[in-house]
Short mmCIF file of C-alpha atoms in Angstrom, two decimals:
data_model
loop_
_atom_site.label_atom_id
_atom_site.label_comp_id
_atom_site.label_asym_id
_atom_site.label_seq_id
_atom_site.Cartn_x
_atom_site.Cartn_y
_atom_site.Cartn_z
CA MET A 1 3.70 10.90 -15.91
CA HIS A 2 7.00 9.55 -16.63
CA TYR A 3 6.74 5.92 -17.62
CA SER A 4 9.58 6.60 -19.86
CA SER A 5 7.94 7.55 -23.27
CA PHE A 6 4.67 6.02 -22.62
CA THR A 7 3.65 6.54 -19.36
CA PHE A 8 0.64 8.47 -19.66
CA SER A 9 -1.47 5.60 -22.05
CA LEU A 10 -1.14 3.33 -19.08
CA LEU A 11 -2.23 6.05 -16.68
CA ALA A 12 -4.71 7.66 -18.55
CA SER A 13 -7.00 4.59 -19.64
CA THR A 14 -10.42 3.99 -18.16
CA SER A 15 -11.13 1.22 -20.36
CA ILE A 16 -8.37 -1.18 -20.43
CA LEU A 17 -9.04 -4.49 -21.25
CA LEU A 18 -7.06 -7.44 -19.97
CA GLU A 19 -6.84 -10.63 -21.42
CA THR A 20 -6.09 -14.25 -19.61
CA ALA A 21 -6.18 -17.70 -20.34
CA GLN A 22 -9.56 -17.80 -18.46
CA SER A 23 -11.10 -14.64 -18.34
CA ALA A 24 -10.68 -10.70 -19.12
CA TYR A 25 -9.92 -7.78 -16.90
CA VAL A 26 -11.86 -4.70 -17.00
CA LEU A 27 -10.94 -1.42 -14.84
CA ALA A 28 -13.27 -1.28 -12.02
CA ASP A 29 -11.83 1.70 -10.47
CA ASP A 30 -9.08 3.99 -10.94
CA TYR A 31 -7.80 5.69 -7.57
CA SER A 32 -5.56 8.11 -9.27
CA GLY A 33 -5.38 11.83 -8.49
CA GLU A 34 -8.37 13.37 -7.26
CA ALA A 35 -10.37 9.99 -7.05
CA PHE A 36 -8.03 8.92 -4.29
CA PHE A 37 -9.10 11.42 -1.62
CA GLN A 38 -12.69 10.95 -2.44
CA SER A 39 -12.51 7.20 -2.09
CA PHE A 40 -10.39 6.51 0.59
CA GLU A 41 -11.05 7.21 4.30
CA PHE A 42 -8.95 8.67 7.02
CA PHE A 43 -8.17 6.21 9.82
CA THR A 44 -7.82 8.51 13.08
CA ASP A 45 -7.89 5.69 16.02
CA LYS A 46 -4.96 5.14 18.03
CA ASP A 47 -2.07 2.99 16.16
CA PRO A 48 -3.14 -0.77 16.88
CA THR A 49 0.36 -1.55 16.21
CA ASN A 50 1.40 0.59 19.52
CA GLY A 51 3.31 3.08 17.17
CA HIS A 52 4.49 6.18 18.18
CA VAL A 53 1.99 8.06 15.91
CA LYS A 54 -0.64 10.54 15.64
CA TYR A 55 -2.96 9.76 12.79
CA GLU A 56 -4.44 12.75 11.31
CA THR A 57 -8.07 13.30 10.28
CA LEU A 58 -8.61 14.88 6.65
CA GLU A 59 -9.08 18.41 7.80
CA GLN A 60 -5.50 17.88 9.78
CA ALA A 61 -3.84 16.58 7.09
CA ASN A 62 -5.12 19.46 4.89
CA ALA A 63 -4.06 21.99 7.18
CA THR A 64 -0.79 20.54 7.52
CA SER A 65 -0.35 19.57 3.91
CA LEU A 66 0.25 15.78 4.93
CA ALA A 67 -2.08 15.09 2.18
CA GLY A 68 -2.62 16.33 -1.21
CA PHE A 69 -0.63 16.08 -4.63
CA MET A 70 2.98 16.60 -5.70
CA ASP A 71 4.83 17.27 -8.49
CA GLY A 72 8.85 16.70 -9.63
CA GLY A 73 11.17 13.89 -10.52
CA ASN A 74 9.15 10.98 -11.83
CA ALA A 75 6.02 12.47 -9.80
CA THR A 76 3.46 13.68 -12.18
CA LYS A 77 0.42 15.03 -9.74
CA ALA A 78 1.27 12.24 -7.56
CA VAL A 79 -0.78 11.51 -4.49
CA TYR A 80 1.18 12.55 -1.72
CA MET A 81 1.12 11.19 2.00
CA GLY A 82 3.69 12.71 4.12
CA VAL A 83 4.37 12.94 7.85
CA ASP A 84 4.95 15.88 10.44
CA THR A 85 8.66 16.86 9.65
CA THR A 86 8.45 19.98 11.38
CA SER A 87 7.56 19.72 15.22
CA GLU A 88 8.95 17.66 18.08
CA ALA A 89 6.48 15.01 18.69
CA PRO A 90 7.09 13.70 22.41
CA ASP A 91 3.31 12.11 22.25
CA GLY A 92 3.66 10.76 18.23
CA ARG A 93 4.51 11.90 15.14
CA GLY A 94 1.72 13.32 12.57
CA SER A 95 1.09 10.87 9.83
CA VAL A 96 -1.67 9.57 7.50
CA ARG A 97 -3.65 6.07 7.25
CA VAL A 98 -6.25 5.61 4.63
CA SER A 99 -8.17 2.62 3.36
CA SER A 100 -10.52 2.49 0.37
CA ALA A 101 -14.25 2.68 1.11
CA LYS A 102 -14.88 -0.17 -1.35
CA SER A 103 -13.94 -3.73 -0.68
CA TYR A 104 -13.16 -6.24 -3.31
CA GLN A 105 -13.39 -9.84 -4.16
CA HIS A 106 -10.82 -10.83 -6.57
CA ALA A 107 -8.92 -8.02 -8.24
CA LEU A 108 -5.77 -6.91 -10.19
CA VAL A 109 -4.46 -4.03 -8.17
CA VAL A 110 -1.85 -2.27 -10.02
CA ALA A 111 -0.01 0.82 -8.61
CA ASP A 112 2.56 3.13 -9.87
CA ILE A 113 4.93 4.50 -6.72
CA VAL A 114 7.44 7.10 -7.00
CA HIS A 115 8.30 7.17 -3.61
CA MET A 116 7.85 5.40 -0.16
CA PRO A 117 9.10 6.00 3.29
CA SER A 118 12.47 5.20 3.70
CA VAL A 119 13.75 6.69 7.31
CA CYS A 120 14.84 5.03 10.25
CA GLY A 121 12.04 4.86 12.71
CA THR A 122 9.52 3.89 10.08
CA TRP A 123 7.00 1.51 9.16
CA PRO A 124 5.18 1.87 5.94
CA ALA A 125 2.92 -0.50 4.50
CA PHE A 126 0.58 -0.90 1.32
CA TRP A 127 -1.91 -4.01 1.99
CA MET A 128 -5.25 -5.10 1.75
CA VAL A 129 -7.29 -6.63 4.72
CA GLY A 130 -10.81 -7.79 5.22
CA ASP A 131 -13.40 -6.39 8.21
CA ASP A 132 -13.04 -9.76 10.05
CA TRP A 133 -9.24 -10.24 10.81
CA PRO A 134 -7.73 -12.73 10.62
CA ASN A 135 -10.92 -14.64 8.75
CA ASP A 136 -11.19 -12.45 5.93
CA GLY A 137 -7.46 -12.60 5.41
CA GLU A 138 -4.65 -10.04 4.83
CA ILE A 139 -2.35 -9.13 2.11
CA ASP A 140 0.99 -7.12 2.55
CA ILE A 141 2.33 -6.01 -1.10
CA ILE A 142 4.83 -3.59 0.41
CA GLU A 143 6.10 -3.48 4.01
CA GLY A 144 9.26 -3.23 6.15
CA VAL A 145 10.89 -1.06 8.85
CA ASN A 146 13.88 1.21 9.60
CA ASP A 147 16.62 0.56 7.32
CA GLN A 148 15.31 -2.73 5.69
CA PRO A 149 16.88 -3.29 2.28
CA SER A 150 14.11 -5.30 0.46
CA ASN A 151 10.47 -5.78 0.94
CA GLN A 152 8.62 -8.51 2.19
CA MET A 153 5.04 -10.15 1.06
CA THR A 154 3.21 -11.76 3.69
CA LEU A 155 -0.57 -12.98 3.65
CA HIS A 156 -2.22 -13.72 7.33
CA THR A 157 -5.06 -15.82 7.82
CA ASN A 158 -6.84 -18.24 10.01
CA SER A 159 -6.04 -22.20 9.87
CA GLY A 160 -5.72 -23.92 6.56
CA PRO A 161 -3.56 -22.09 3.92
CA ARG A 162 -0.26 -23.39 3.63
CA ILE A 163 2.19 -22.17 0.69
CA THR A 164 3.63 -24.78 -1.83
CA LYS A 165 6.15 -24.21 -4.53
CA ALA A 166 5.52 -27.39 -6.22
CA THR A 167 5.06 -26.61 -9.76
CA LYS A 168 6.22 -24.64 -12.75
CA LYS A 169 3.09 -22.38 -12.28
CA ASP A 170 3.81 -21.86 -8.87
CA LEU A 171 7.34 -20.56 -9.22
CA PHE A 172 8.62 -17.16 -8.11
CA THR A 173 11.72 -15.33 -7.55
CA GLY A 174 11.50 -14.60 -3.97
CA GLU A 175 12.50 -16.28 -0.87
CA LEU A 176 10.29 -18.37 0.95
CA VAL A 177 10.33 -17.32 4.52
CA THR A 178 7.83 -19.04 6.27
CA ALA A 179 5.20 -21.40 4.64
CA ASP A 180 2.08 -21.47 6.89
CA CYS A 181 -0.40 -18.38 6.91
CA ASP A 182 -2.22 -19.31 10.03
CA VAL A 183 -1.54 -16.57 12.63
CA ASN A 184 -1.41 -19.16 15.24
CA ALA A 185 0.81 -21.72 12.88
CA PRO A 186 2.79 -24.62 15.08
CA ASN A 187 6.66 -24.27 14.84
CA GLN A 188 6.44 -20.44 13.49
CA SER A 189 6.64 -17.11 15.47
CA LYS A 190 3.05 -16.16 16.45
CA ASN A 191 1.12 -14.19 13.35
CA ALA A 192 4.88 -14.84 11.40
CA GLY A 193 1.85 -15.36 8.43
CA CYS A 194 3.39 -16.95 5.18
CA ALA A 195 6.00 -14.53 4.07
CA ILE A 196 8.01 -14.20 0.78
CA ALA A 197 11.13 -11.89 0.77
CA ASP A 198 12.53 -10.03 -2.54
CA THR A 199 15.93 -10.83 -3.08
CA THR A 200 16.69 -7.74 -5.09
CA ASN A 201 17.14 -4.21 -3.36
CA LEU A 202 15.01 -2.17 -5.50
CA THR A 203 11.83 -3.10 -4.31
CA PHE A 204 11.56 -1.14 -0.96
CA GLY A 205 13.49 1.94 0.75
CA ASN A 206 16.11 4.18 -0.17
CA THR A 207 17.35 2.02 -3.31
CA PHE A 208 13.74 2.04 -4.73
CA ASN A 209 13.19 5.79 -4.11
CA THR A 210 16.71 6.62 -5.77
CA ASN A 211 15.75 4.46 -8.80
CA GLY A 212 12.47 6.22 -9.49
CA GLY A 213 10.14 3.61 -7.96
CA GLY A 214 8.10 1.18 -10.29
CA VAL A 215 5.03 -0.75 -10.45
CA TYR A 216 3.64 -3.14 -8.21
CA ALA A 217 1.08 -5.66 -9.64
CA THR A 218 -1.08 -8.02 -7.11
CA GLU A 219 -3.39 -10.24 -9.15
CA TRP A 220 -5.92 -12.19 -6.55
CA THR A 221 -7.92 -15.01 -7.88
CA ASP A 222 -9.63 -17.88 -6.72
CA SER A 223 -6.60 -20.09 -6.91
CA ALA A 224 -3.38 -17.86 -6.37
CA ILE A 225 -2.12 -14.47 -5.09
CA LYS A 226 0.87 -13.35 -7.02
CA ILE A 227 2.70 -10.04 -6.75
CA TRP A 228 4.81 -8.59 -9.34
CA PHE A 229 7.60 -5.52 -9.26
CA PHE A 230 8.95 -3.85 -12.12
CA PRO A 231 11.05 -1.14 -11.87
CA ARG A 232 10.97 2.23 -13.91
CA GLY A 233 11.68 2.11 -17.16
CA LYS A 234 11.72 -2.07 -17.50
CA PHE A 235 8.05 -2.30 -17.67
CA PRO A 236 6.73 -5.11 -19.96
CA THR A 237 5.43 -3.66 -23.06
CA ASP A 238 1.63 -4.74 -22.51
CA ILE A 239 1.98 -2.66 -19.24
CA ALA A 240 3.44 0.22 -21.47
CA SER A 241 0.88 0.16 -24.19
CA ALA A 242 -2.26 0.27 -21.55
CA SER A 243 -2.90 -3.72 -22.10
CA PRO A 244 -1.23 -5.13 -19.29
CA SER A 245 -1.99 -8.90 -19.03
CA PRO A 246 -0.54 -11.37 -16.46
CA SER A 247 1.20 -13.36 -18.50
CA GLU A 248 4.78 -15.27 -19.65
CA ASN A 249 5.86 -11.69 -20.84
CA TRP A 250 5.62 -10.31 -17.25
CA GLY A 251 8.15 -13.09 -16.28
CA PRO A 252 7.80 -15.10 -13.36
CA PRO A 253 6.44 -13.35 -10.16
CA THR A 254 8.14 -12.09 -7.31
CA SER A 255 5.79 -14.18 -4.85
CA VAL A 256 3.19 -16.53 -5.49
CA PHE A 257 0.68 -17.57 -3.06
CA SER A 258 -1.15 -20.90 -3.38
CA GLY A 259 -1.63 -24.28 -2.00
CA ASP A 260 -3.91 -27.07 -1.45
CA PHE A 261 -6.73 -25.08 0.23
CA ASN A 262 -9.80 -22.84 -1.08
CA MET A 263 -8.42 -19.07 -1.54
CA ASP A 264 -12.09 -17.71 -1.37
CA ASP A 265 -12.51 -19.75 2.08
CA HIS A 266 -9.50 -17.26 3.53
CA PHE A 267 -9.74 -14.00 1.71
CA LYS A 268 -12.88 -12.07 1.43
CA ASN A 269 -13.94 -8.28 0.68
CA LEU A 270 -10.47 -7.00 0.91
CA LYS A 271 -9.82 -2.86 1.42
CA ILE A 272 -6.92 -1.08 -0.14
CA VAL A 273 -4.55 0.39 2.68
CA PHE A 274 -1.35 2.94 2.79
CA ASP A 275 -0.25 3.78 6.15
CA THR A 276 3.02 5.27 7.74
CA THR A 277 3.45 4.29 11.17
CA PHE A 278 6.62 4.96 13.50
CA CYS A 279 8.31 2.67 16.01
CA GLY A 280 5.89 0.27 17.49
CA ASP A 281 5.99 -3.48 17.86
CA TRP A 282 7.90 -3.84 15.19
CA ALA A 283 10.14 -1.11 14.14
CA GLY A 284 10.79 -0.29 17.83
CA ASN A 285 11.22 -3.96 18.77
CA THR A 286 14.04 -4.38 16.27
CA TRP A 287 15.52 -0.99 16.39
CA ASN A 288 18.58 -2.10 18.68
CA THR A 289 19.38 -4.69 16.03
CA SER A 290 19.44 -2.31 13.11
CA GLN A 291 22.16 0.20 12.06
CA CYS A 292 19.57 2.82 13.24
CA ALA A 293 20.32 2.22 16.74
CA SER A 294 23.15 4.45 16.71
CA LEU A 295 21.32 7.22 15.74
CA ALA A 296 19.08 7.24 19.60
CA PRO A 297 18.90 5.01 22.26
CA THR A 298 15.37 3.91 21.47
CA CYS A 299 13.20 4.29 18.31
CA GLU A 300 10.92 6.53 20.30
CA GLU A 301 13.54 8.92 21.37
CA TYR A 302 14.74 9.43 17.78
CA VAL A 303 11.17 9.91 16.23
CA SER A 304 10.25 12.46 18.98
CA ASN A 305 13.27 14.57 18.70
CA ASN A 306 13.92 14.68 15.05
CA PRO A 307 11.29 16.06 13.13
CA ALA A 308 13.47 17.15 9.98
CA ALA A 309 15.14 13.40 9.74
CA PHE A 310 11.46 12.49 8.40
CA ALA A 311 11.80 14.63 5.02
CA GLU A 312 11.92 11.21 3.03
CA ALA A 313 8.74 9.70 4.78
CA TYR A 314 6.37 10.10 2.36
CA TRP A 315 4.30 8.22 -0.14
CA ALA A 316 3.87 9.40 -3.61
CA VAL A 317 1.45 7.15 -5.68
CA ASN A 318 1.25 8.10 -9.59
CA THR A 319 -1.84 6.01 -10.12
CA LEU A 320 -3.78 3.24 -8.29
CA GLN A 321 -6.27 1.04 -10.58
CA VAL A 322 -8.32 -2.03 -9.65
CA PHE A 323 -8.94 -4.14 -12.17
CA GLN A 324 -11.32 -7.28 -12.21
CA ASP A 325 -12.52 -10.24 -13.88
CA ASP A 326 -15.52 -9.59 -16.33
CA GLY A 327 -17.46 -12.31 -14.81
CA VAL A 328 -17.59 -9.74 -11.55
CA GLY A 329 -18.15 -7.03 -13.86
CA ALA A 330 -16.57 -3.37 -13.48
CA GLY A 331 -17.06 -0.50 -10.93
CA ALA A 332 -19.33 -1.52 -8.02
CA GLY A 333 -17.15 -2.86 -5.58
CA THR A 334 -18.51 -3.71 -2.16
CA VAL A 335 -18.64 -2.22 1.66
CA GLY A 336 -19.38 -4.98 3.37
CA ASN A 337 -22.69 -6.55 1.69
CA GLU A 338 -23.73 -2.92 0.35
CA THR A 339 -22.78 -1.15 -2.86
CA ALA A 340 -20.34 1.91 -2.26
CA THR A 341 -21.59 5.35 -3.40
CA ALA A 342 -19.90 8.64 -3.60
CA THR A 343 -22.07 11.56 -1.20
CA ALA A 344 -21.55 15.04 -1.81
CA THR A 345 -20.11 17.15 1.21
CA THR A 346 -18.54 19.98 2.11
CA PRO A 347 -14.71 19.90 1.62
CA PRO A 348 -12.67 21.54 4.14
CA SER A 349 -10.85 24.47 4.36
CA PRO A 350 -7.78 24.13 2.33
CA GLY A 351 -4.49 24.10 3.82
CA THR A 352 -1.17 26.01 3.13
CA SER A 353 0.78 24.51 0.01
CA VAL A 354 4.53 23.84 1.19
CA ASN A 355 7.50 22.25 -0.67
CA VAL A 356 8.20 18.55 -0.63
CA PRO A 357 11.51 16.88 -1.23
CA HIS A 358 12.37 16.38 -4.61
CA GLY A 359 9.06 18.17 -6.09
CA LYS A 360 6.70 20.90 -5.66
CA PHE A 361 3.28 20.29 -3.24
CA ILE A 362 0.80 21.47 -5.86
CA GLN A 363 -2.09 21.22 -3.76
CA ASN A 364 -4.01 19.76 -0.76
CA ALA A 365 -6.56 16.94 -0.68
CA ALA A 366 -9.52 19.78 -0.22
CA LEU A 367 -9.15 20.66 -3.81
CA ALA A 368 -10.22 18.81 -6.99
CA ARG A 369 -6.96 18.08 -9.33
CA PRO A 370 -7.03 18.83 -12.90
CA SER A 371 -7.21 15.79 -15.09
CA PHE A 372 -4.45 13.42 -16.30
CA GLY A 373 -2.33 16.17 -18.56
CA GLY A 374 -3.88 19.43 -17.02
CA GLU A 375 -1.54 22.10 -16.17
CA GLY A 376 -1.57 24.27 -13.38
CA GLU A 377 -3.07 23.93 -9.76
CA GLY A 378 -6.43 23.18 -10.44
CA LYS A 379 -9.67 24.41 -8.84
CA GLY A 380 -13.05 23.03 -7.61
CA THR A 381 -14.33 21.53 -4.48
CA THR A 382 -14.39 17.18 -4.16
CA LYS A 383 -17.23 15.52 -4.34
CA GLY A 384 -16.11 12.33 -1.92
CA LYS A 385 -17.63 10.84 1.12
CA TRP A 386 -15.12 11.25 4.19
CA VAL A 387 -15.68 8.37 6.71
CA GLN A 388 -13.24 7.28 9.45
CA SER A 389 -12.41 3.86 9.67
CA PRO A 390 -13.29 1.82 12.68
CA GLY A 391 -10.44 0.72 15.01
CA GLY A 392 -8.05 -2.43 15.68
CA ARG A 393 -9.07 -6.04 16.05
CA GLU A 394 -7.17 -8.99 17.34
CA PRO A 395 -3.60 -9.19 18.62
CA ARG A 396 -1.33 -10.04 16.22
CA GLN A 397 2.75 -10.73 16.23
CA ARG A 398 5.17 -10.47 13.76
CA GLY A 399 7.89 -12.97 12.53
CA GLY A 400 10.74 -13.19 15.25
CA GLY A 401 8.54 -12.86 18.23
CA ALA A 402 7.70 -9.31 18.16
CA VAL A 403 4.13 -9.28 19.23
CA LEU A 404 1.62 -7.14 17.70
CA PRO A 405 -2.06 -6.01 17.67
CA SER A 406 -3.65 -6.67 13.89
CA ARG A 407 -3.51 -3.41 11.92
CA ALA A 408 -7.15 -4.21 10.68
#
């Protein structure tokens, strides 16, 4: 790993104990490396946000090398999720959307992300969502479109939650854009949610990638949802020493979502999602107001006809770990009301390894990756359960007036 001189200690730990004033955190699930594709489901329905995209199955993603692992730069056998960069795509460009098989009730989610999509026409997101949208809630940790320079973090809920910044403990460094989380809030664009925009340019897109990415840490408790971002090379010492603790040493969060409402009434059993779509109801509708408009008359035309332009439209995730309060207990997680378990299946046939930008594509998702610190390409078969996710749910709308269906 490339956490300067201390990265490996954070990534390899399987028994990290976190202490806060009220409780300790224990590692519930480590989705780093091969565990990611064993534990995440591939969504293949039509994009609910009307994107110019074709989400690929696990088998298709293997065959086209859109899902696998990569080395190079700050990525060390990082989970790779890319898009089609070779074919014209009049019916939608190939991409990947995955969600965790398990859902969580409260968590500290820590992700070391080396690279994210940063291309005109793309709409990447790293988020959490419940099955019953918006009643179970949605947490957008990373989200943006086109040439957006910084990250926007947003909650989407039913009626009730409204964000306040009234007390010292609720201070955050981001800018409050909209305060009412209700997707039908009066005096806000429909489904704007409660949004906080980062005020730096290190948290999203090209600058994020050029700087080597960083760590996003999201703490969700019964009283608040807090999101921190740490650029590479500037991680707190307790994260570096494999004992991260959301505390004063982390500094103020980029965002704090809290207020005079019961958090657990509005956020329940959330799954973790990564996806990259194109155009659609946000990136497409804002194309003409971005600098991307000089590239083509429409977003769809640009995405269809310029496959090589999407070489940078990929996620590279060094590690993804979920910690939970020791009162909840580590390990199980839930899917609906049932405990999630892995089921052995025959893996799909391996695809052809290819080179990816700034690193070597070392193998696809059908092959098990070696343990952290291992050398070579690794051998073996997966033991994961590959299940496709359900389709979209209720309509939703992005701030600024662009109507879009739920991604959930």
